[in-house]
Short mmCIF file of N, CA, C and O in Angstrom, two decimals:
data_model
loop_
_atom_site.label_atom_id
_atom_site.label_comp_id
_atom_site.label_asym_id
_atom_site.label_seq_id
_atom_site.Cartn_x
_atom_site.Cartn_y
_atom_site.Cartn_z
N MET A 1 141.29 55.01 45.40
CA MET A 1 140.24 54.11 44.96
C MET A 1 139.51 53.56 46.18
O MET A 1 140.14 53.05 47.11
N ILE A 2 138.20 53.66 46.19
CA ILE A 2 137.37 53.19 47.28
C ILE A 2 137.06 51.71 47.04
O ILE A 2 136.60 51.32 45.97
N LYS A 3 137.31 50.89 48.06
CA LYS A 3 136.97 49.46 47.99
C LYS A 3 135.57 49.29 48.55
O LYS A 3 135.33 49.52 49.73
N LEU A 4 134.64 48.93 47.68
CA LEU A 4 133.25 48.75 48.10
C LEU A 4 133.01 47.33 48.59
O LEU A 4 133.62 46.38 48.10
N ARG A 5 132.12 47.22 49.55
CA ARG A 5 131.64 45.90 49.98
C ARG A 5 130.76 45.34 48.86
O ARG A 5 130.27 46.09 48.01
N ASP A 6 130.54 44.04 48.88
CA ASP A 6 129.73 43.42 47.82
C ASP A 6 128.35 44.07 47.72
O ASP A 6 127.88 44.37 46.62
N TRP A 7 127.70 44.31 48.85
CA TRP A 7 126.36 44.88 48.80
C TRP A 7 126.39 46.30 48.22
O TRP A 7 125.46 46.71 47.52
N GLN A 8 127.48 47.05 48.49
CA GLN A 8 127.60 48.41 47.96
C GLN A 8 127.79 48.38 46.44
O GLN A 8 127.20 49.20 45.72
N SER A 9 128.60 47.45 45.96
CA SER A 9 128.79 47.31 44.51
C SER A 9 127.48 46.93 43.83
O SER A 9 127.14 47.48 42.77
N ASN A 10 126.75 45.99 44.43
CA ASN A 10 125.45 45.61 43.88
C ASN A 10 124.47 46.77 43.91
O ASN A 10 123.70 46.98 42.98
N CYS A 11 124.52 47.54 44.99
CA CYS A 11 123.65 48.71 45.13
C CYS A 11 123.96 49.75 44.06
O CYS A 11 123.06 50.33 43.47
N LEU A 12 125.24 49.98 43.83
CA LEU A 12 125.67 50.93 42.79
C LEU A 12 125.09 50.53 41.45
O LEU A 12 124.46 51.34 40.76
N GLN A 13 125.29 49.28 41.06
CA GLN A 13 124.79 48.83 39.76
C GLN A 13 123.27 48.88 39.70
O GLN A 13 122.70 49.32 38.70
N SER A 14 122.61 48.46 40.77
CA SER A 14 121.15 48.50 40.80
C SER A 14 120.63 49.93 40.67
O SER A 14 119.65 50.18 39.95
N SER A 15 121.28 50.86 41.36
CA SER A 15 120.81 52.25 41.30
C SER A 15 121.01 52.84 39.92
O SER A 15 120.13 53.53 39.40
N LEU A 16 122.15 52.57 39.30
CA LEU A 16 122.39 53.09 37.95
C LEU A 16 121.39 52.51 36.96
O LEU A 16 120.86 53.23 36.11
N ASN A 17 121.10 51.22 37.07
CA ASN A 17 120.09 50.60 36.22
C ASN A 17 118.72 51.22 36.47
O ASN A 17 117.96 51.47 35.54
N TRP A 18 118.42 51.46 37.74
CA TRP A 18 117.12 52.03 38.11
C TRP A 18 116.94 53.42 37.51
O TRP A 18 115.92 53.73 36.92
N PHE A 19 117.96 54.27 37.66
CA PHE A 19 117.85 55.64 37.16
C PHE A 19 117.80 55.70 35.64
O PHE A 19 117.26 56.63 35.07
N GLU A 20 118.35 54.70 34.96
CA GLU A 20 118.34 54.66 33.50
C GLU A 20 117.06 54.07 32.94
O GLU A 20 116.76 54.24 31.76
N SER A 21 116.29 53.39 33.77
CA SER A 21 115.08 52.73 33.32
C SER A 21 113.99 53.75 32.98
O SER A 21 113.72 54.65 33.76
N PRO A 22 113.35 53.59 31.82
CA PRO A 22 112.26 54.52 31.46
C PRO A 22 111.06 54.42 32.40
O PRO A 22 110.29 55.36 32.52
N GLU A 23 110.91 53.29 33.08
CA GLU A 23 109.79 53.11 34.02
C GLU A 23 110.10 53.68 35.39
O GLU A 23 109.25 53.72 36.27
N SER A 24 111.31 54.13 35.61
CA SER A 24 111.76 54.60 36.92
C SER A 24 111.01 55.86 37.35
O SER A 24 110.73 56.74 36.55
N ASN A 25 110.72 55.95 38.64
CA ASN A 25 110.14 57.18 39.18
C ASN A 25 111.24 58.07 39.77
O ASN A 25 110.95 59.02 40.48
N ASN A 26 112.51 57.71 39.49
CA ASN A 26 113.68 58.47 39.95
C ASN A 26 113.81 58.51 41.47
O ASN A 26 114.39 59.42 42.02
N ARG A 27 113.29 57.50 42.14
CA ARG A 27 113.46 57.37 43.59
C ARG A 27 114.11 56.02 43.85
O ARG A 27 113.65 55.00 43.33
N PHE A 28 115.15 56.03 44.64
CA PHE A 28 115.88 54.80 44.94
C PHE A 28 116.16 54.77 46.43
O PHE A 28 116.61 55.77 46.99
N LEU A 29 115.87 53.66 47.07
CA LEU A 29 116.02 53.54 48.52
C LEU A 29 117.16 52.59 48.85
O LEU A 29 117.23 51.49 48.31
N ILE A 30 118.05 53.05 49.72
CA ILE A 30 119.08 52.17 50.28
C ILE A 30 118.67 51.89 51.72
O ILE A 30 118.53 52.81 52.52
N ASN A 31 118.49 50.63 52.04
CA ASN A 31 118.09 50.23 53.38
C ASN A 31 119.13 49.23 53.88
O ASN A 31 119.22 48.12 53.36
N ALA A 32 119.92 49.64 54.84
CA ALA A 32 120.96 48.78 55.41
C ALA A 32 121.13 49.13 56.88
O ALA A 32 120.74 50.20 57.33
N ALA A 33 121.73 48.23 57.60
CA ALA A 33 121.92 48.39 59.04
C ALA A 33 122.84 49.58 59.35
O ALA A 33 123.66 49.97 58.51
N PRO A 34 122.70 50.15 60.54
CA PRO A 34 123.63 51.21 60.95
C PRO A 34 125.08 50.73 60.85
O PRO A 34 125.40 49.61 61.23
N GLY A 35 125.91 51.58 60.30
CA GLY A 35 127.33 51.27 60.17
C GLY A 35 127.68 50.41 58.97
O GLY A 35 128.84 50.03 58.78
N ALA A 36 126.70 50.08 58.13
CA ALA A 36 126.94 49.21 56.98
C ALA A 36 127.64 49.92 55.83
O ALA A 36 128.23 49.28 54.97
N GLY A 37 127.57 51.26 55.81
CA GLY A 37 128.23 52.00 54.75
C GLY A 37 127.28 52.64 53.75
O GLY A 37 127.62 52.81 52.57
N LYS A 38 126.09 53.03 54.22
CA LYS A 38 125.12 53.66 53.32
C LYS A 38 125.63 55.00 52.78
O LYS A 38 125.43 55.31 51.60
N THR A 39 126.28 55.78 53.63
CA THR A 39 126.79 57.08 53.19
C THR A 39 127.81 56.91 52.08
O THR A 39 127.75 57.59 51.06
N LEU A 40 128.74 56.02 52.27
CA LEU A 40 129.75 55.75 51.25
C LEU A 40 129.10 55.27 49.96
O LEU A 40 129.44 55.73 48.87
N ALA A 41 128.14 54.35 50.07
CA ALA A 41 127.45 53.85 48.88
C ALA A 41 126.75 54.99 48.14
O ALA A 41 126.85 55.11 46.91
N ALA A 42 126.07 55.85 48.87
CA ALA A 42 125.37 56.98 48.24
C ALA A 42 126.34 57.95 47.59
O ALA A 42 126.06 58.50 46.52
N CYS A 43 127.49 58.17 48.21
CA CYS A 43 128.51 59.06 47.63
C CYS A 43 129.05 58.49 46.32
O CYS A 43 129.26 59.23 45.35
N VAL A 44 129.26 57.18 46.28
CA VAL A 44 129.74 56.55 45.05
C VAL A 44 128.69 56.63 43.95
O VAL A 44 129.00 56.90 42.79
N ILE A 45 127.43 56.43 44.31
CA ILE A 45 126.34 56.57 43.34
C ILE A 45 126.32 58.00 42.80
O ILE A 45 126.22 58.22 41.59
N ALA A 46 126.42 58.98 43.70
CA ALA A 46 126.43 60.38 43.28
C ALA A 46 127.59 60.65 42.32
O ALA A 46 127.43 61.32 41.30
N LYS A 47 128.77 60.14 42.66
CA LYS A 47 129.94 60.36 41.80
C LYS A 47 129.69 59.80 40.40
O LYS A 47 130.01 60.46 39.40
N GLU A 48 129.14 58.61 40.32
CA GLU A 48 128.87 58.01 39.01
C GLU A 48 127.86 58.84 38.22
O GLU A 48 128.02 59.05 37.03
N LEU A 49 126.81 59.29 38.90
CA LEU A 49 125.79 60.11 38.22
C LEU A 49 126.37 61.46 37.77
O LEU A 49 126.01 61.97 36.70
N ILE A 50 127.26 62.03 38.56
CA ILE A 50 127.94 63.27 38.18
C ILE A 50 128.82 63.02 36.96
O ILE A 50 128.78 63.76 35.97
N ASN A 51 129.62 61.96 37.02
CA ASN A 51 130.53 61.64 35.91
C ASN A 51 129.78 61.38 34.60
O ASN A 51 130.28 61.70 33.53
N LYS A 52 128.59 60.79 34.70
CA LYS A 52 127.79 60.51 33.51
C LYS A 52 127.04 61.75 33.02
O LYS A 52 126.44 61.71 31.95
N GLY A 53 127.04 62.82 33.80
CA GLY A 53 126.31 64.03 33.43
C GLY A 53 124.83 63.95 33.73
O GLY A 53 124.06 64.81 33.30
N ASP A 54 124.42 62.93 34.49
CA ASP A 54 123.01 62.80 34.83
C ASP A 54 122.58 63.79 35.90
O ASP A 54 121.40 64.14 35.98
N ILE A 55 123.51 64.21 36.75
CA ILE A 55 123.22 65.22 37.76
C ILE A 55 124.33 66.26 37.78
O ILE A 55 125.45 65.99 37.32
N GLU A 56 123.99 67.43 38.31
CA GLU A 56 124.97 68.52 38.42
C GLU A 56 125.29 68.84 39.88
O GLU A 56 126.40 69.27 40.18
N ARG A 57 124.30 68.65 40.73
CA ARG A 57 124.46 68.99 42.14
C ARG A 57 123.89 67.91 43.02
O ARG A 57 123.02 67.15 42.61
N VAL A 58 124.38 67.89 44.25
CA VAL A 58 123.88 66.95 45.25
C VAL A 58 123.44 67.75 46.47
O VAL A 58 124.14 68.66 46.92
N LEU A 59 122.30 67.39 46.97
CA LEU A 59 121.73 68.00 48.16
C LEU A 59 121.43 66.88 49.15
O LEU A 59 120.70 65.95 48.83
N VAL A 60 122.04 66.95 50.32
CA VAL A 60 121.84 65.94 51.36
C VAL A 60 121.13 66.59 52.54
O VAL A 60 121.50 67.68 52.98
N ILE A 61 120.13 65.88 53.04
CA ILE A 61 119.43 66.31 54.25
C ILE A 61 119.65 65.21 55.28
O ILE A 61 119.32 64.05 55.03
N ALA A 62 120.23 65.57 56.40
CA ALA A 62 120.63 64.60 57.42
C ALA A 62 120.07 65.00 58.78
O ALA A 62 119.68 66.14 58.99
N PRO A 63 120.05 64.07 59.73
CA PRO A 63 119.38 64.35 61.00
C PRO A 63 120.09 65.29 61.96
O PRO A 63 119.44 66.06 62.65
N ARG A 64 121.42 65.22 62.02
CA ARG A 64 122.16 66.01 63.01
C ARG A 64 123.41 66.61 62.39
O ARG A 64 123.90 66.14 61.38
N ARG A 65 123.92 67.62 63.04
CA ARG A 65 125.13 68.31 62.57
C ARG A 65 126.31 67.35 62.41
O ARG A 65 127.09 67.46 61.47
N GLU A 66 126.44 66.39 63.33
CA GLU A 66 127.54 65.44 63.25
C GLU A 66 127.44 64.60 61.97
O GLU A 66 128.44 64.28 61.33
N VAL A 67 126.22 64.25 61.61
CA VAL A 67 126.00 63.46 60.39
C VAL A 67 126.26 64.33 59.16
O VAL A 67 126.82 63.87 58.16
N VAL A 68 125.88 65.60 59.23
CA VAL A 68 126.18 66.53 58.13
C VAL A 68 127.70 66.61 57.93
O VAL A 68 128.18 66.57 56.79
N ASN A 69 128.44 66.71 59.01
CA ASN A 69 129.90 66.76 58.91
C ASN A 69 130.46 65.48 58.28
O ASN A 69 131.36 65.54 57.44
N GLN A 70 129.91 64.34 58.68
CA GLN A 70 130.35 63.07 58.10
C GLN A 70 130.06 63.03 56.60
O GLN A 70 130.90 62.60 55.81
N TRP A 71 128.88 63.49 56.20
CA TRP A 71 128.53 63.53 54.78
C TRP A 71 129.53 64.39 54.01
O TRP A 71 130.01 63.99 52.94
N ALA A 72 129.82 65.57 54.52
CA ALA A 72 130.73 66.47 53.82
C ALA A 72 132.11 65.83 53.67
O ALA A 72 132.73 65.92 52.59
N GLU A 73 132.59 65.17 54.71
CA GLU A 73 133.91 64.52 54.65
C GLU A 73 133.91 63.35 53.67
O GLU A 73 134.81 63.24 52.83
N ASP A 74 132.91 62.48 53.76
CA ASP A 74 132.85 61.32 52.87
C ASP A 74 132.64 61.75 51.43
O ASP A 74 133.22 61.17 50.50
N PHE A 75 131.80 62.76 51.21
CA PHE A 75 131.53 63.24 49.86
C PHE A 75 132.81 63.77 49.22
O PHE A 75 133.10 63.48 48.06
N LYS A 76 133.58 64.54 49.97
CA LYS A 76 134.86 65.07 49.47
C LYS A 76 135.83 63.93 49.15
O LYS A 76 136.50 63.93 48.12
N LEU A 77 135.90 62.95 50.04
CA LEU A 77 136.79 61.81 49.85
C LEU A 77 136.44 61.05 48.56
O LEU A 77 137.33 60.70 47.78
N VAL A 78 135.16 60.82 48.33
CA VAL A 78 134.73 60.01 47.19
C VAL A 78 134.70 60.80 45.90
O VAL A 78 135.16 60.33 44.86
N THR A 79 134.17 62.01 45.93
CA THR A 79 133.96 62.76 44.68
C THR A 79 135.03 63.80 44.40
O THR A 79 135.15 64.28 43.27
N GLY A 80 135.75 64.23 45.45
CA GLY A 80 136.71 65.31 45.30
C GLY A 80 136.05 66.67 45.31
O GLY A 80 136.71 67.69 45.13
N ARG A 81 134.74 66.71 45.53
CA ARG A 81 133.99 67.97 45.52
C ARG A 81 133.66 68.40 46.96
O ARG A 81 133.36 67.58 47.81
N HIS A 82 133.72 69.71 47.17
CA HIS A 82 133.37 70.28 48.47
C HIS A 82 131.86 70.29 48.62
O HIS A 82 131.14 70.66 47.69
N MET A 83 131.37 69.89 49.78
CA MET A 83 129.95 69.97 50.09
C MET A 83 129.78 71.01 51.18
O MET A 83 130.30 70.87 52.28
N MET A 84 129.06 72.06 50.85
CA MET A 84 128.83 73.15 51.80
C MET A 84 127.78 72.75 52.81
O MET A 84 126.71 72.24 52.45
N LYS A 85 128.09 72.97 54.08
CA LYS A 85 127.14 72.71 55.16
C LYS A 85 126.35 73.99 55.39
O LYS A 85 126.92 75.03 55.68
N VAL A 86 125.03 73.91 55.20
CA VAL A 86 124.19 75.10 55.28
C VAL A 86 123.25 75.03 56.47
O VAL A 86 122.90 73.97 56.95
N THR A 87 122.84 76.22 56.89
CA THR A 87 121.85 76.37 57.95
C THR A 87 120.64 77.09 57.37
O THR A 87 120.67 77.54 56.22
N GLY A 88 119.61 77.24 58.17
CA GLY A 88 118.42 77.93 57.72
C GLY A 88 118.66 79.39 57.35
O GLY A 88 117.86 80.00 56.65
N ALA A 89 119.79 79.95 57.77
CA ALA A 89 120.10 81.36 57.46
C ALA A 89 120.81 81.53 56.12
O ALA A 89 120.98 82.65 55.65
N ASP A 90 121.21 80.43 55.49
CA ASP A 90 121.97 80.50 54.23
C ASP A 90 121.04 80.61 53.03
O ASP A 90 120.99 79.73 52.16
N THR A 91 120.31 81.71 52.95
CA THR A 91 119.31 81.87 51.90
C THR A 91 119.93 82.15 50.53
O THR A 91 119.23 82.16 49.53
N ASP A 92 121.23 82.37 50.46
CA ASP A 92 121.89 82.58 49.17
C ASP A 92 122.57 81.31 48.66
O ASP A 92 123.31 81.34 47.68
N ALA A 93 122.29 80.18 49.28
CA ALA A 93 122.95 78.92 48.93
C ALA A 93 122.68 78.50 47.49
O ALA A 93 123.53 77.87 46.86
N ALA A 94 121.54 78.85 46.94
CA ALA A 94 121.21 78.45 45.57
C ALA A 94 122.18 79.08 44.57
O ALA A 94 122.49 78.48 43.54
N GLU A 95 122.65 80.28 44.86
CA GLU A 95 123.51 80.99 43.93
C GLU A 95 124.96 80.52 43.99
O GLU A 95 125.77 80.87 43.13
N MET A 96 125.31 79.74 44.98
CA MET A 96 126.70 79.33 45.16
C MET A 96 127.10 78.20 44.23
O MET A 96 128.28 77.95 44.04
N GLY A 97 126.13 77.48 43.66
CA GLY A 97 126.43 76.42 42.71
C GLY A 97 127.16 75.24 43.29
O GLY A 97 127.83 74.51 42.57
N MET A 98 127.06 75.03 44.59
CA MET A 98 127.80 73.95 45.25
C MET A 98 126.85 72.84 45.66
O MET A 98 125.64 73.01 45.71
N ASP A 99 127.46 71.72 45.99
CA ASP A 99 126.72 70.64 46.63
C ASP A 99 126.48 71.07 48.07
O ASP A 99 127.33 71.72 48.69
N LEU A 100 125.31 70.71 48.61
CA LEU A 100 124.91 71.20 49.92
C LEU A 100 124.49 70.07 50.84
O LEU A 100 123.96 69.05 50.39
N CYS A 101 124.67 70.30 52.14
CA CYS A 101 124.20 69.38 53.16
C CYS A 101 123.61 70.20 54.30
O CYS A 101 124.21 71.19 54.74
N ALA A 102 122.43 69.80 54.74
CA ALA A 102 121.74 70.52 55.82
C ALA A 102 121.05 69.51 56.72
O ALA A 102 120.81 68.37 56.33
N THR A 103 120.70 69.95 57.91
CA THR A 103 119.93 69.10 58.81
C THR A 103 118.45 69.21 58.46
O THR A 103 118.02 70.17 57.80
N TRP A 104 117.69 68.24 58.93
CA TRP A 104 116.24 68.28 58.71
C TRP A 104 115.63 69.55 59.30
O TRP A 104 114.73 70.15 58.71
N SER A 105 116.13 69.99 60.44
CA SER A 105 115.56 71.20 61.05
C SER A 105 115.93 72.45 60.26
O SER A 105 115.15 73.39 60.18
N ALA A 106 117.11 72.47 59.63
CA ALA A 106 117.54 73.65 58.87
C ALA A 106 116.74 73.87 57.60
O ALA A 106 116.56 75.01 57.16
N ILE A 107 116.24 72.80 57.00
CA ILE A 107 115.57 72.97 55.71
C ILE A 107 114.24 73.69 55.82
O ILE A 107 113.73 74.19 54.83
N GLN A 108 113.70 73.77 57.03
CA GLN A 108 112.45 74.51 57.19
C GLN A 108 112.61 75.96 56.74
O GLN A 108 111.67 76.53 56.21
N GLY A 109 113.78 76.54 56.95
CA GLY A 109 114.02 77.91 56.52
C GLY A 109 114.61 78.01 55.12
O GLY A 109 114.88 79.10 54.64
N LEU A 110 114.79 76.88 54.46
CA LEU A 110 115.45 76.87 53.14
C LEU A 110 114.55 76.33 52.03
O LEU A 110 115.04 76.05 50.94
N GLN A 111 113.28 76.20 52.28
CA GLN A 111 112.39 75.58 51.29
C GLN A 111 112.45 76.27 49.93
O GLN A 111 112.55 75.60 48.91
N ASP A 112 112.40 77.58 49.89
CA ASP A 112 112.45 78.30 48.61
C ASP A 112 113.79 78.13 47.93
O ASP A 112 113.86 77.96 46.71
N VAL A 113 114.86 78.17 48.70
CA VAL A 113 116.22 78.00 48.16
C VAL A 113 116.37 76.61 47.56
O VAL A 113 116.87 76.45 46.44
N LEU A 114 115.94 75.59 48.29
CA LEU A 114 116.08 74.23 47.82
C LEU A 114 115.22 73.97 46.59
O LEU A 114 115.64 73.28 45.65
N GLN A 115 114.04 74.55 46.55
CA GLN A 115 113.18 74.42 45.37
C GLN A 115 113.84 75.07 44.15
O GLN A 115 113.81 74.51 43.05
N LEU A 116 114.45 76.22 44.36
CA LEU A 116 115.16 76.90 43.27
C LEU A 116 116.31 76.05 42.74
O LEU A 116 116.51 75.92 41.54
N ILE A 117 117.06 75.45 43.65
CA ILE A 117 118.17 74.57 43.25
C ILE A 117 117.65 73.42 42.40
O ILE A 117 118.18 73.13 41.33
N CYS A 118 116.59 72.78 42.86
CA CYS A 118 116.05 71.63 42.13
C CYS A 118 115.44 72.04 40.79
O CYS A 118 115.45 71.25 39.84
N ASN A 119 114.92 73.25 40.70
CA ASN A 119 114.32 73.73 39.46
C ASN A 119 115.35 74.18 38.43
O ASN A 119 115.05 74.21 37.23
N THR A 120 116.54 74.55 38.88
CA THR A 120 117.51 75.14 37.96
C THR A 120 118.71 74.25 37.65
O THR A 120 119.53 74.62 36.81
N SER A 121 118.83 73.13 38.32
CA SER A 121 119.94 72.22 38.02
C SER A 121 119.49 70.78 38.26
O SER A 121 118.57 70.53 39.04
N LYS A 122 120.14 69.88 37.57
CA LYS A 122 119.84 68.45 37.77
C LYS A 122 120.41 68.06 39.13
O LYS A 122 121.62 68.02 39.30
N THR A 123 119.52 67.84 40.08
CA THR A 123 119.92 67.68 41.47
C THR A 123 119.54 66.31 42.00
O THR A 123 118.40 65.87 41.86
N LEU A 124 120.51 65.66 42.62
CA LEU A 124 120.25 64.43 43.36
C LEU A 124 119.99 64.83 44.81
O LEU A 124 120.84 65.46 45.44
N VAL A 125 118.82 64.50 45.32
CA VAL A 125 118.48 64.80 46.70
C VAL A 125 118.58 63.49 47.49
O VAL A 125 117.93 62.49 47.14
N ILE A 126 119.40 63.51 48.53
CA ILE A 126 119.59 62.34 49.38
C ILE A 126 118.99 62.66 50.74
O ILE A 126 119.43 63.60 51.41
N CYS A 127 118.00 61.89 51.12
CA CYS A 127 117.34 62.07 52.41
C CYS A 127 117.87 61.01 53.36
O CYS A 127 117.47 59.85 53.29
N ASP A 128 118.78 61.41 54.22
CA ASP A 128 119.40 60.49 55.18
C ASP A 128 118.52 60.41 56.42
O ASP A 128 118.21 61.44 57.02
N GLU A 129 118.14 59.20 56.78
CA GLU A 129 117.28 58.98 57.93
C GLU A 129 116.03 59.84 57.82
O GLU A 129 115.71 60.64 58.69
N HIS A 130 115.31 59.63 56.72
CA HIS A 130 114.16 60.48 56.40
C HIS A 130 113.04 60.43 57.43
O HIS A 130 112.18 61.31 57.45
N HIS A 131 113.05 59.45 58.32
CA HIS A 131 112.05 59.43 59.38
C HIS A 131 112.17 60.65 60.28
O HIS A 131 111.22 61.03 60.95
N HIS A 132 113.32 61.31 60.28
CA HIS A 132 113.50 62.54 61.06
C HIS A 132 112.68 63.70 60.49
O HIS A 132 112.40 64.66 61.20
N ALA A 133 112.30 63.62 59.23
CA ALA A 133 111.50 64.68 58.63
C ALA A 133 110.16 64.82 59.37
O ALA A 133 109.71 65.93 59.65
N ALA A 134 109.55 63.71 59.69
CA ALA A 134 108.28 63.75 60.41
C ALA A 134 108.46 64.29 61.82
O ALA A 134 107.61 65.03 62.31
N ILE A 135 109.55 63.94 62.45
CA ILE A 135 109.81 64.43 63.80
C ILE A 135 109.96 65.95 63.78
O ILE A 135 109.38 66.66 64.59
N GLU A 136 110.74 66.45 62.82
CA GLU A 136 110.96 67.89 62.73
C GLU A 136 109.66 68.61 62.36
O GLU A 136 109.38 69.70 62.85
N ALA A 137 108.85 68.01 61.49
CA ALA A 137 107.60 68.64 61.07
C ALA A 137 106.63 68.77 62.23
O ALA A 137 105.90 69.75 62.34
N SER A 138 106.65 67.80 63.13
CA SER A 138 105.72 67.86 64.25
C SER A 138 106.16 68.90 65.26
O SER A 138 105.41 69.45 66.01
#
């Protein structure tokens, strides 16, 4: 059992309420200081959405390989599910039916694969440190 901090528990409830709201645009932002536990909070949210049947797969995009490794470890700890770490060369990732984690630079070669995943399964996309997307795009 994961012991959540107060802000993480509040975040979990807020996110579940947000995703259930008919007015929701299905986008939810977690903004907290470095080291506050955003990854853990997001993993718990994902687990709840999986358990409720609201999502089938999780796709995480993170800034660096070390962060991808952390996501995979935390995701397994919280959900019990393996998260495959993919690179731009893993063009068959959509067919594997697994939760995936990639770096911002790797997704440039995976755009078609990621679009296929999102089109064929209920997918939660988590953009970790999304400001890196602009850096990679430039």
